[in-house]
Amino acid sequence: MNYCEVKKQERLEYKNLFDEFSGSKSEKKIGMEYERIPVYKKDKEVVPYEGEFGICELLREFAKVDNWDYILDGKEIIGLKKLHDTITLEPGCQFELSMEPQEKIGDLKKNIEKINSNLQPILDKFGIELLNKGVSPKTTYRNIKLIPKKRYHVMANYLWGILSDVMMRETAGIQVGIDYKSEDDAMKKFRLANMLMPFMTAMYANSNIRGGVDTGYKSFRALAWLNTDNERCGFATKFNGSMGFKDYVNLLLDTPMIFINREGLPVEINGRITFKQFMNKGFEGYIPTIDDWSLHCNLYFPEVRLRKFLEIRNHDCVGGGLEYSIPAFYKGIMYSQSAFDEAEKILNRFTINEIKELRYTVARLAIHSKIGKTRILDVCKELADISYNSLKEEGKEEEKFLNPLISMLKKGKCPCEM
């Protein structure tokens, strides 16, 4: 079918693109996505998808004993779901829990611990443990096969950064979701979350060992993201007060497309056109749909991603209770106007160029970096204290979730040094 012959009402209109970001909520909930790296206890090698004691069989058995439903890609099991919680697999079999957003950090923790407890007997049976590390400490991407999810194979062929294979197959992180109540509220939080990202990378750096050796980087995971695809990673904000949903939409429109889905199969585009060009001219007889737009938005990987909530992405996986300090940190700052203003005042001391350059420094040095003449450690302590005091003022005793972070910072360390 020629694109120009398609009736106008069948075309995707510009105004529909904003539906992806029309979050307007009075709630102040926190969502959490928690990735871990599955390894065999006996040799610490990453667990493959296939095999008698592989991840696919583990998912099958867990689904039976704990009443989860399969998530399928064709006939392949790529995850499990139960009500609003999901267990999904990242490209290299990284094990991700996506939890239903909660108002209380304690409820997030309780739900994660319940799943962990139910899963543990099966992990023991399979001889598997889930590592709280930001990168696979032993197995590298050359020995990690992609799971049989079609989109991952298309992405692996397209992403052009020199460490994109590391990012896809070796890394694990923790993401947090934050509500916003209006476009203005979203953009204020979006700007602050982006400014916070290098400092958060520093505080949660936990991926120095890779391939059995110290890489010289406190967060090799952060380095991998810096070398994945500069057209769809990094900062997605203008760092000013005039940015709105329209600016974010236009940024996405100008981003090269990777693929679209038709009849359950990927149609590879591989960067030949942007989404704007797709809307104007189509692609090889295909016309854009709202599902194409949703997919395109999900194939954009900035430090902070705008959806119907804010998805804050760049934290190495950590454990030992430190994982719950991440949602607690954001709750203390993002949902208190006074704490928000205090944090913004601190970060406004630095230029945008300094913050952008800091991404590269903290990947190597973490909290031991400097921004100008200021020690990153000192800034991190200030920010953690602001969040702690904000949560304490709420009177719900949630400041306790920040104790592991504050204790670690007092020692002048990041997770990979503990």
Tab-separated table of C-alpha atoms in Angstrom:
chain	number	residue	atom	x	y	z
A	1	MET	CA	0.000	0.000	0.000
A	2	ASN	CA	1.338	3.438	-0.888
A	3	TYR	CA	1.530	5.649	2.171
A	4	CYS	CA	-0.047	8.616	0.396
A	5	GLU	CA	-3.131	6.517	-0.371
A	6	VAL	CA	-3.888	5.907	3.310
A	7	LYS	CA	-6.898	7.790	4.603
A	8	LYS	CA	-5.992	10.678	6.883
A	9	GLN	CA	-7.977	9.285	9.818
A	10	GLU	CA	-5.832	6.153	9.737
A	11	ARG	CA	-2.627	8.091	10.214
A	12	LEU	CA	-1.008	8.714	13.577
A	13	GLU	CA	-1.577	12.368	14.461
A	14	TYR	CA	0.934	14.526	16.350
A	15	LYS	CA	-1.555	15.251	19.133
A	16	ASN	CA	-1.831	11.527	19.947
A	17	LEU	CA	1.888	11.316	20.751
A	18	PHE	CA	1.344	13.085	24.064
A	19	ASP	CA	-0.827	10.267	25.416
A	20	GLU	CA	2.347	8.423	26.507
A	21	PHE	CA	3.121	11.205	29.010
A	22	SER	CA	-0.298	12.265	30.260
A	23	GLY	CA	0.282	11.212	33.838
A	24	SER	CA	-1.809	13.295	36.205
A	25	LYS	CA	-1.989	11.764	39.647
A	26	SER	CA	-2.553	12.895	43.180
A	27	GLU	CA	-0.728	9.827	44.499
A	28	LYS	CA	2.816	9.981	45.775
A	29	LYS	CA	3.779	6.414	45.078
A	30	ILE	CA	7.163	4.837	44.426
A	31	GLY	CA	7.782	2.081	41.912
A	32	MET	CA	10.893	-0.095	41.801
A	33	GLU	CA	12.526	-2.343	39.222
A	34	TYR	CA	15.216	-4.552	40.709
A	35	GLU	CA	17.608	-6.397	38.389
A	36	ARG	CA	20.043	-9.053	39.591
A	37	ILE	CA	22.540	-11.306	37.854
A	38	PRO	CA	21.877	-15.077	38.152
A	39	VAL	CA	25.051	-17.133	38.614
A	40	TYR	CA	25.748	-20.728	39.556
A	41	LYS	CA	26.975	-21.005	43.132
A	42	LYS	CA	29.639	-23.568	42.212
A	43	ASP	CA	31.613	-21.461	39.720
A	44	LYS	CA	29.955	-17.987	39.645
A	45	GLU	CA	29.331	-18.257	35.893
A	46	VAL	CA	26.199	-16.536	34.548
A	47	VAL	CA	23.255	-18.925	34.250
A	48	PRO	CA	22.126	-19.489	30.643
A	49	TYR	CA	18.550	-19.434	29.455
A	50	GLU	CA	18.563	-23.018	28.177
A	51	GLY	CA	19.331	-26.270	29.952
A	52	GLU	CA	18.026	-28.452	32.758
A	53	PHE	CA	19.207	-25.922	35.342
A	54	GLY	CA	18.785	-22.840	33.176
A	55	ILE	CA	16.652	-19.768	33.780
A	56	CYS	CA	13.770	-20.935	31.570
A	57	GLU	CA	13.301	-24.088	33.641
A	58	LEU	CA	13.606	-22.083	36.837
A	59	LEU	CA	10.769	-19.816	35.663
A	60	ARG	CA	8.638	-22.851	34.757
A	61	GLU	CA	9.046	-24.365	38.203
A	62	PHE	CA	8.471	-21.110	40.069
A	63	ALA	CA	5.305	-20.481	38.051
A	64	LYS	CA	3.948	-23.861	39.163
A	65	VAL	CA	4.703	-23.566	42.870
A	66	ASP	CA	3.769	-19.891	43.329
A	67	ASN	CA	0.934	-19.557	40.791
A	68	TRP	CA	2.466	-17.065	38.338
A	69	ASP	CA	1.382	-16.715	34.707
A	70	TYR	CA	3.804	-16.922	31.808
A	71	ILE	CA	4.913	-13.905	29.775
A	72	LEU	CA	5.641	-15.208	26.282
A	73	ASP	CA	7.475	-14.047	23.173
A	74	GLY	CA	5.956	-16.369	20.601
A	75	LYS	CA	6.282	-19.725	22.347
A	76	GLU	CA	9.258	-18.746	24.508
A	77	ILE	CA	8.903	-17.965	28.220
A	78	ILE	CA	10.523	-14.583	28.852
A	79	GLY	CA	8.983	-13.792	32.224
A	80	LEU	CA	6.191	-14.268	34.750
A	81	LYS	CA	3.365	-12.089	36.031
A	82	LYS	CA	1.064	-12.093	39.025
A	83	LEU	CA	-1.445	-9.271	39.413
A	84	HIS	CA	0.635	-6.062	39.167
A	85	ASP	CA	4.058	-7.624	39.785
A	86	THR	CA	6.274	-9.108	37.082
A	87	ILE	CA	9.476	-11.096	36.802
A	88	THR	CA	11.128	-10.451	33.446
A	89	LEU	CA	14.432	-11.320	31.843
A	90	GLU	CA	16.855	-8.761	30.491
A	91	PRO	CA	18.907	-9.698	27.394
A	92	GLY	CA	21.596	-11.691	29.224
A	93	CYS	CA	19.153	-13.466	31.613
A	94	GLN	CA	19.350	-10.714	34.231
A	95	PHE	CA	16.469	-11.354	36.618
A	96	GLU	CA	14.223	-8.312	37.065
A	97	LEU	CA	11.471	-7.816	39.624
A	98	SER	CA	9.067	-5.011	38.712
A	99	MET	CA	6.957	-4.158	41.712
A	100	GLU	CA	3.554	-2.525	41.882
A	101	PRO	CA	4.082	1.105	43.048
A	102	GLN	CA	3.447	1.681	46.745
A	103	GLU	CA	3.023	4.671	49.013
A	104	LYS	CA	5.266	3.087	51.643
A	105	ILE	CA	8.832	1.901	51.104
A	106	GLY	CA	8.152	-0.802	53.677
A	107	ASP	CA	5.449	-2.268	51.436
A	108	LEU	CA	7.870	-2.405	48.506
A	109	LYS	CA	10.379	-4.157	50.740
A	110	LYS	CA	7.775	-6.612	52.058
A	111	ASN	CA	6.660	-7.564	48.543
A	112	ILE	CA	10.222	-8.071	47.298
A	113	GLU	CA	11.153	-10.136	50.342
A	114	LYS	CA	8.050	-12.294	49.892
A	115	ILE	CA	8.984	-13.088	46.290
A	116	ASN	CA	12.596	-13.709	47.294
A	117	SER	CA	11.493	-16.053	50.058
A	118	ASN	CA	9.196	-18.035	47.772
A	119	LEU	CA	11.871	-18.192	45.094
A	120	GLN	CA	14.738	-19.251	47.354
A	121	PRO	CA	13.969	-23.023	47.553
A	122	ILE	CA	13.966	-23.224	43.761
A	123	LEU	CA	17.170	-21.210	43.498
A	124	ASP	CA	18.747	-23.619	45.982
A	125	LYS	CA	17.506	-26.623	43.998
A	126	PHE	CA	19.021	-25.205	40.806
A	127	GLY	CA	22.253	-24.152	42.550
A	128	ILE	CA	21.696	-20.511	41.590
A	129	GLU	CA	22.161	-17.238	43.434
A	130	LEU	CA	21.075	-13.753	42.372
A	131	LEU	CA	23.973	-11.313	42.640
A	132	ASN	CA	23.511	-7.749	43.816
A	133	LYS	CA	26.172	-6.379	41.489
A	134	GLY	CA	26.073	-3.819	38.705
A	135	VAL	CA	28.026	-6.003	36.276
A	136	SER	CA	28.755	-9.703	35.933
A	137	PRO	CA	31.974	-10.177	37.935
A	138	LYS	CA	33.181	-13.231	36.015
A	139	THR	CA	31.332	-14.068	32.778
A	140	THR	CA	31.659	-11.525	29.950
A	141	TYR	CA	29.262	-10.944	27.077
A	142	ARG	CA	31.136	-13.242	24.675
A	143	ASN	CA	29.983	-16.164	26.832
A	144	ILE	CA	26.461	-14.898	27.540
A	145	LYS	CA	23.845	-15.773	24.906
A	146	LEU	CA	20.887	-13.489	24.358
A	147	ILE	CA	17.579	-14.875	25.554
A	148	PRO	CA	15.101	-15.792	22.764
A	149	LYS	CA	13.247	-12.485	22.826
A	150	LYS	CA	13.069	-11.124	19.292
A	151	ARG	CA	13.484	-7.447	20.127
A	152	TYR	CA	16.740	-8.091	21.997
A	153	HIS	CA	18.329	-9.661	18.926
A	154	VAL	CA	17.316	-6.696	16.768
A	155	MET	CA	18.636	-4.268	19.386
A	156	ALA	CA	21.925	-6.146	19.700
A	157	ASN	CA	22.453	-5.896	15.946
A	158	TYR	CA	21.678	-2.168	15.927
A	159	LEU	CA	23.177	-0.566	19.037
A	160	TRP	CA	26.512	0.752	17.852
A	161	GLY	CA	28.403	1.760	20.985
A	162	ILE	CA	31.612	-0.119	21.754
A	163	LEU	CA	30.192	-1.357	25.086
A	164	SER	CA	26.585	-1.955	24.017
A	165	ASP	CA	27.032	-5.738	24.295
A	166	VAL	CA	28.306	-5.270	27.849
A	167	MET	CA	25.302	-3.126	28.716
A	168	MET	CA	22.822	-5.623	27.289
A	169	ARG	CA	24.264	-8.889	28.553
A	170	GLU	CA	26.331	-8.145	31.657
A	171	THR	CA	24.800	-5.278	33.629
A	172	ALA	CA	22.107	-5.028	36.308
A	173	GLY	CA	20.600	-1.957	37.921
A	174	ILE	CA	17.805	-0.572	40.043
A	175	GLN	CA	15.221	1.822	38.621
A	176	VAL	CA	12.723	3.952	40.483
A	177	GLY	CA	9.367	5.326	39.322
A	178	ILE	CA	8.060	8.676	40.584
A	179	ASP	CA	4.557	10.119	40.139
A	180	TYR	CA	3.864	13.600	38.854
A	181	LYS	CA	0.612	15.537	39.014
A	182	SER	CA	0.908	17.898	36.023
A	183	GLU	CA	3.152	18.796	33.114
A	184	ASP	CA	4.801	21.534	35.148
A	185	ASP	CA	5.382	19.174	38.080
A	186	ALA	CA	6.759	16.526	35.714
A	187	MET	CA	9.255	18.905	34.138
A	188	LYS	CA	10.516	20.233	37.483
A	189	LYS	CA	11.082	16.710	38.757
A	190	PHE	CA	12.546	15.664	35.403
A	191	ARG	CA	15.138	18.434	35.527
A	192	LEU	CA	16.128	17.740	39.137
A	193	ALA	CA	16.299	13.970	38.609
A	194	ASN	CA	18.652	14.486	35.667
A	195	MET	CA	20.870	16.798	37.716
A	196	LEU	CA	20.976	14.195	40.480
A	197	MET	CA	22.028	11.327	38.223
A	198	PRO	CA	25.855	11.647	38.337
A	199	PHE	CA	25.703	11.923	42.131
A	200	MET	CA	23.466	8.855	42.340
A	201	THR	CA	25.840	6.940	40.081
A	202	ALA	CA	28.627	7.870	42.483
A	203	MET	CA	26.722	6.850	45.621
A	204	TYR	CA	25.668	3.449	44.255
A	205	ALA	CA	28.746	2.504	42.225
A	206	ASN	CA	28.986	-1.276	42.539
A	207	SER	CA	30.541	-2.730	39.406
A	208	ASN	CA	34.312	-2.496	39.558
A	209	ILE	CA	35.070	-6.209	39.044
A	210	ARG	CA	34.469	-7.585	35.546
A	211	GLY	CA	35.947	-10.686	33.939
A	212	GLY	CA	37.534	-11.512	37.300
A	213	VAL	CA	39.683	-8.369	37.455
A	214	ASP	CA	39.398	-4.839	38.784
A	215	THR	CA	38.561	-2.638	35.808
A	216	GLY	CA	39.751	0.619	37.341
A	217	TYR	CA	36.167	1.889	37.202
A	218	LYS	CA	33.968	1.977	40.279
A	219	SER	CA	30.917	1.679	37.997
A	220	PHE	CA	31.753	-0.208	34.835
A	221	ARG	CA	28.009	-0.366	34.284
A	222	ALA	CA	27.892	3.432	34.022
A	223	LEU	CA	30.804	3.315	31.583
A	224	ALA	CA	28.928	0.768	29.462
A	225	TRP	CA	25.891	3.054	29.243
A	226	LEU	CA	28.146	5.949	28.213
A	227	ASN	CA	29.278	3.786	25.301
A	228	THR	CA	25.987	2.227	24.147
A	229	ASP	CA	24.254	4.677	21.763
A	230	ASN	CA	24.636	8.426	22.166
A	231	GLU	CA	21.518	9.062	20.060
A	232	ARG	CA	19.226	7.459	22.643
A	233	CYS	CA	21.173	7.465	25.934
A	234	GLY	CA	22.339	10.225	28.268
A	235	PHE	CA	20.406	13.332	29.286
A	236	ALA	CA	17.029	14.055	27.681
A	237	THR	CA	16.437	17.479	29.193
A	238	LYS	CA	17.273	21.053	28.292
A	239	PHE	CA	17.984	21.735	31.993
A	240	ASN	CA	15.806	24.828	31.897
A	241	GLY	CA	12.376	25.869	33.101
A	242	SER	CA	10.862	26.208	29.648
A	243	MET	CA	10.960	22.521	28.703
A	244	GLY	CA	7.613	20.777	28.335
A	245	PHE	CA	6.136	17.550	27.014
A	246	LYS	CA	6.327	18.983	23.479
A	247	ASP	CA	10.108	19.266	23.728
A	248	TYR	CA	10.444	15.667	24.891
A	249	VAL	CA	8.144	14.464	22.110
A	250	ASN	CA	10.178	16.387	19.526
A	251	LEU	CA	13.370	14.851	20.893
A	252	LEU	CA	11.892	11.400	20.392
A	253	LEU	CA	10.627	12.307	16.934
A	254	ASP	CA	14.171	13.169	15.887
A	255	THR	CA	15.615	9.893	17.228
A	256	PRO	CA	16.442	7.133	14.713
A	257	MET	CA	14.111	4.136	14.834
A	258	ILE	CA	15.314	0.591	15.457
A	259	PHE	CA	12.299	-1.490	14.425
A	260	ILE	CA	8.513	-1.821	14.395
A	261	ASN	CA	6.382	-4.908	14.990
A	262	ARG	CA	3.978	-6.353	12.459
A	263	GLU	CA	2.047	-9.594	13.022
A	264	GLY	CA	4.283	-10.490	15.942
A	265	LEU	CA	7.521	-10.099	14.009
A	266	PRO	CA	10.042	-7.241	13.977
A	267	VAL	CA	10.465	-5.141	10.841
A	268	GLU	CA	14.018	-3.824	11.113
A	269	ILE	CA	14.616	-0.145	10.368
A	270	ASN	CA	18.092	0.077	11.920
A	271	GLY	CA	18.330	3.848	12.126
A	272	ARG	CA	17.509	4.577	8.488
A	273	ILE	CA	14.755	7.026	9.430
A	274	THR	CA	13.607	9.014	12.455
A	275	PHE	CA	10.093	8.719	13.816
A	276	LYS	CA	9.289	12.131	12.334
A	277	GLN	CA	10.244	10.831	8.897
A	278	PHE	CA	8.155	7.716	9.541
A	279	MET	CA	5.116	9.899	10.290
A	280	ASN	CA	5.685	12.020	7.184
A	281	LYS	CA	6.477	9.315	4.636
A	282	GLY	CA	5.991	5.876	6.165
A	283	PHE	CA	8.512	3.081	5.676
A	284	GLU	CA	8.418	0.521	2.884
A	285	GLY	CA	4.630	0.670	2.747
A	286	TYR	CA	4.116	0.608	6.542
A	287	ILE	CA	2.330	3.477	8.256
A	288	PRO	CA	2.895	4.494	11.889
A	289	THR	CA	0.542	3.391	14.656
A	290	ILE	CA	0.302	4.360	18.291
A	291	ASP	CA	1.887	0.992	19.149
A	292	ASP	CA	4.883	1.943	16.989
A	293	TRP	CA	5.194	5.159	18.969
A	294	SER	CA	4.978	3.339	22.311
A	295	LEU	CA	7.684	0.918	21.184
A	296	HIS	CA	9.869	3.779	19.975
A	297	CYS	CA	9.511	5.511	23.365
A	298	ASN	CA	10.574	2.290	25.129
A	299	LEU	CA	13.631	1.971	22.880
A	300	TYR	CA	14.879	5.341	24.101
A	301	PHE	CA	17.187	4.952	27.102
A	302	PRO	CA	18.035	8.275	28.759
A	303	GLU	CA	19.222	8.647	32.347
A	304	VAL	CA	15.678	9.689	33.262
A	305	ARG	CA	12.829	8.576	31.009
A	306	LEU	CA	9.497	10.331	30.779
A	307	ARG	CA	6.419	8.114	30.770
A	308	LYS	CA	3.137	8.457	32.641
A	309	PHE	CA	5.582	8.628	35.538
A	310	LEU	CA	9.273	9.484	35.764
A	311	GLU	CA	11.553	6.476	35.378
A	312	ILE	CA	14.918	7.164	37.037
A	313	ARG	CA	17.362	4.628	35.732
A	314	ASN	CA	21.073	4.884	36.442
A	315	HIS	CA	21.848	3.009	39.681
A	316	ASP	CA	24.036	-0.074	39.912
A	317	CYS	CA	22.345	-3.020	41.564
A	318	VAL	CA	23.085	-3.124	45.296
A	319	GLY	CA	21.893	-5.296	48.177
A	320	GLY	CA	22.147	-5.727	51.913
A	321	GLY	CA	19.329	-3.255	52.549
A	322	LEU	CA	20.994	-0.549	50.469
A	323	GLU	CA	18.576	-1.289	47.614
A	324	TYR	CA	15.684	0.239	49.569
A	325	SER	CA	17.597	3.448	50.200
A	326	ILE	CA	17.222	4.294	46.492
A	327	PRO	CA	13.413	4.679	46.447
A	328	ALA	CA	13.598	6.211	49.934
A	329	PHE	CA	16.087	8.835	48.739
A	330	TYR	CA	13.799	9.949	45.912
A	331	LYS	CA	10.686	9.873	48.045
A	332	GLY	CA	12.289	12.182	50.595
A	333	ILE	CA	13.304	14.736	47.976
A	334	MET	CA	10.702	14.536	45.212
A	335	TYR	CA	7.572	14.559	47.366
A	336	SER	CA	8.543	17.382	49.718
A	337	GLN	CA	8.643	20.911	48.340
A	338	SER	CA	11.107	22.143	50.972
A	339	ALA	CA	13.446	19.188	50.434
A	340	PHE	CA	13.117	19.591	46.660
A	341	ASP	CA	14.058	23.267	46.927
A	342	GLU	CA	17.046	22.491	49.165
A	343	ALA	CA	18.363	19.844	46.777
A	344	GLU	CA	17.840	22.107	43.781
A	345	LYS	CA	19.709	24.932	45.520
A	346	ILE	CA	22.708	22.665	46.100
A	347	LEU	CA	22.791	21.398	42.525
A	348	ASN	CA	22.308	24.861	41.047
A	349	ARG	CA	25.766	25.748	42.377
A	350	PHE	CA	27.166	23.787	39.450
A	351	THR	CA	27.000	24.515	35.761
A	352	ILE	CA	25.173	22.192	33.413
A	353	ASN	CA	28.443	21.448	31.618
A	354	GLU	CA	30.024	20.442	34.932
A	355	ILE	CA	27.150	18.053	35.628
A	356	LYS	CA	27.336	16.575	32.128
A	357	GLU	CA	31.090	16.034	32.395
A	358	LEU	CA	30.674	14.511	35.845
A	359	ARG	CA	29.007	11.443	34.307
A	360	TYR	CA	32.362	10.401	32.888
A	361	THR	CA	34.326	11.102	36.071
A	362	VAL	CA	32.032	9.243	38.476
A	363	ALA	CA	32.075	6.092	36.353
A	364	ARG	CA	35.751	5.829	37.239
A	365	LEU	CA	36.049	7.473	40.662
A	366	ALA	CA	32.493	7.459	42.084
A	367	ILE	CA	32.305	9.477	45.327
A	368	HIS	CA	36.022	10.221	45.124
A	369	SER	CA	35.392	12.566	42.170
A	370	LYS	CA	35.310	16.340	42.278
A	371	ILE	CA	33.060	18.819	40.530
A	372	GLY	CA	35.099	21.961	40.214
A	373	LYS	CA	36.786	22.214	43.609
A	374	THR	CA	33.956	20.462	45.462
A	375	ARG	CA	34.208	16.851	46.599
A	376	ILE	CA	31.350	14.703	45.306
A	377	LEU	CA	31.271	12.910	48.659
A	378	ASP	CA	30.367	16.154	50.419
A	379	VAL	CA	27.518	16.852	47.985
A	380	CYS	CA	26.206	13.297	48.369
A	381	LYS	CA	26.199	13.641	52.155
A	382	GLU	CA	24.218	16.878	51.912
A	383	LEU	CA	21.648	15.356	49.595
A	384	ALA	CA	21.240	12.221	51.710
A	385	ASP	CA	20.748	14.342	54.838
A	386	ILE	CA	18.070	16.421	53.087
A	387	SER	CA	16.142	13.290	52.151
A	388	TYR	CA	16.604	11.770	55.622
A	389	ASN	CA	15.278	14.888	57.383
A	390	SER	CA	12.360	15.120	54.962
A	391	LEU	CA	11.294	11.540	55.645
A	392	LYS	CA	11.774	12.015	59.371
A	393	GLU	CA	9.484	15.057	59.328
A	394	GLU	CA	6.768	12.925	57.747
A	395	GLY	CA	6.735	10.849	60.913
A	396	LYS	CA	6.346	7.460	59.225
A	397	GLU	CA	9.805	6.188	60.241
A	398	GLU	CA	10.866	5.738	56.618
A	399	GLU	CA	14.123	7.580	57.199
A	400	LYS	CA	15.457	4.259	58.527
A	401	PHE	CA	15.784	3.026	54.942
A	402	LEU	CA	18.461	5.674	54.374
A	403	ASN	CA	20.607	4.521	57.306
A	404	PRO	CA	22.728	2.108	55.215
A	405	LEU	CA	23.462	4.867	52.683
A	406	ILE	CA	24.314	7.490	55.292
A	407	SER	CA	26.507	5.041	57.235
A	408	MET	CA	28.389	4.157	54.063
A	409	LEU	CA	28.910	7.798	53.101
A	410	LYS	CA	30.225	8.588	56.595
A	411	LYS	CA	32.916	5.966	55.936
A	412	GLY	CA	33.748	7.710	52.678
A	413	LYS	CA	32.923	4.616	50.624
A	414	CYS	CA	30.649	3.437	47.811
A	415	PRO	CA	29.151	-0.086	47.643
A	416	CYS	CA	31.967	-1.716	45.675
A	417	GLU	CA	34.386	-0.661	48.436
A	418	MET	CA	32.388	-2.078	51.343
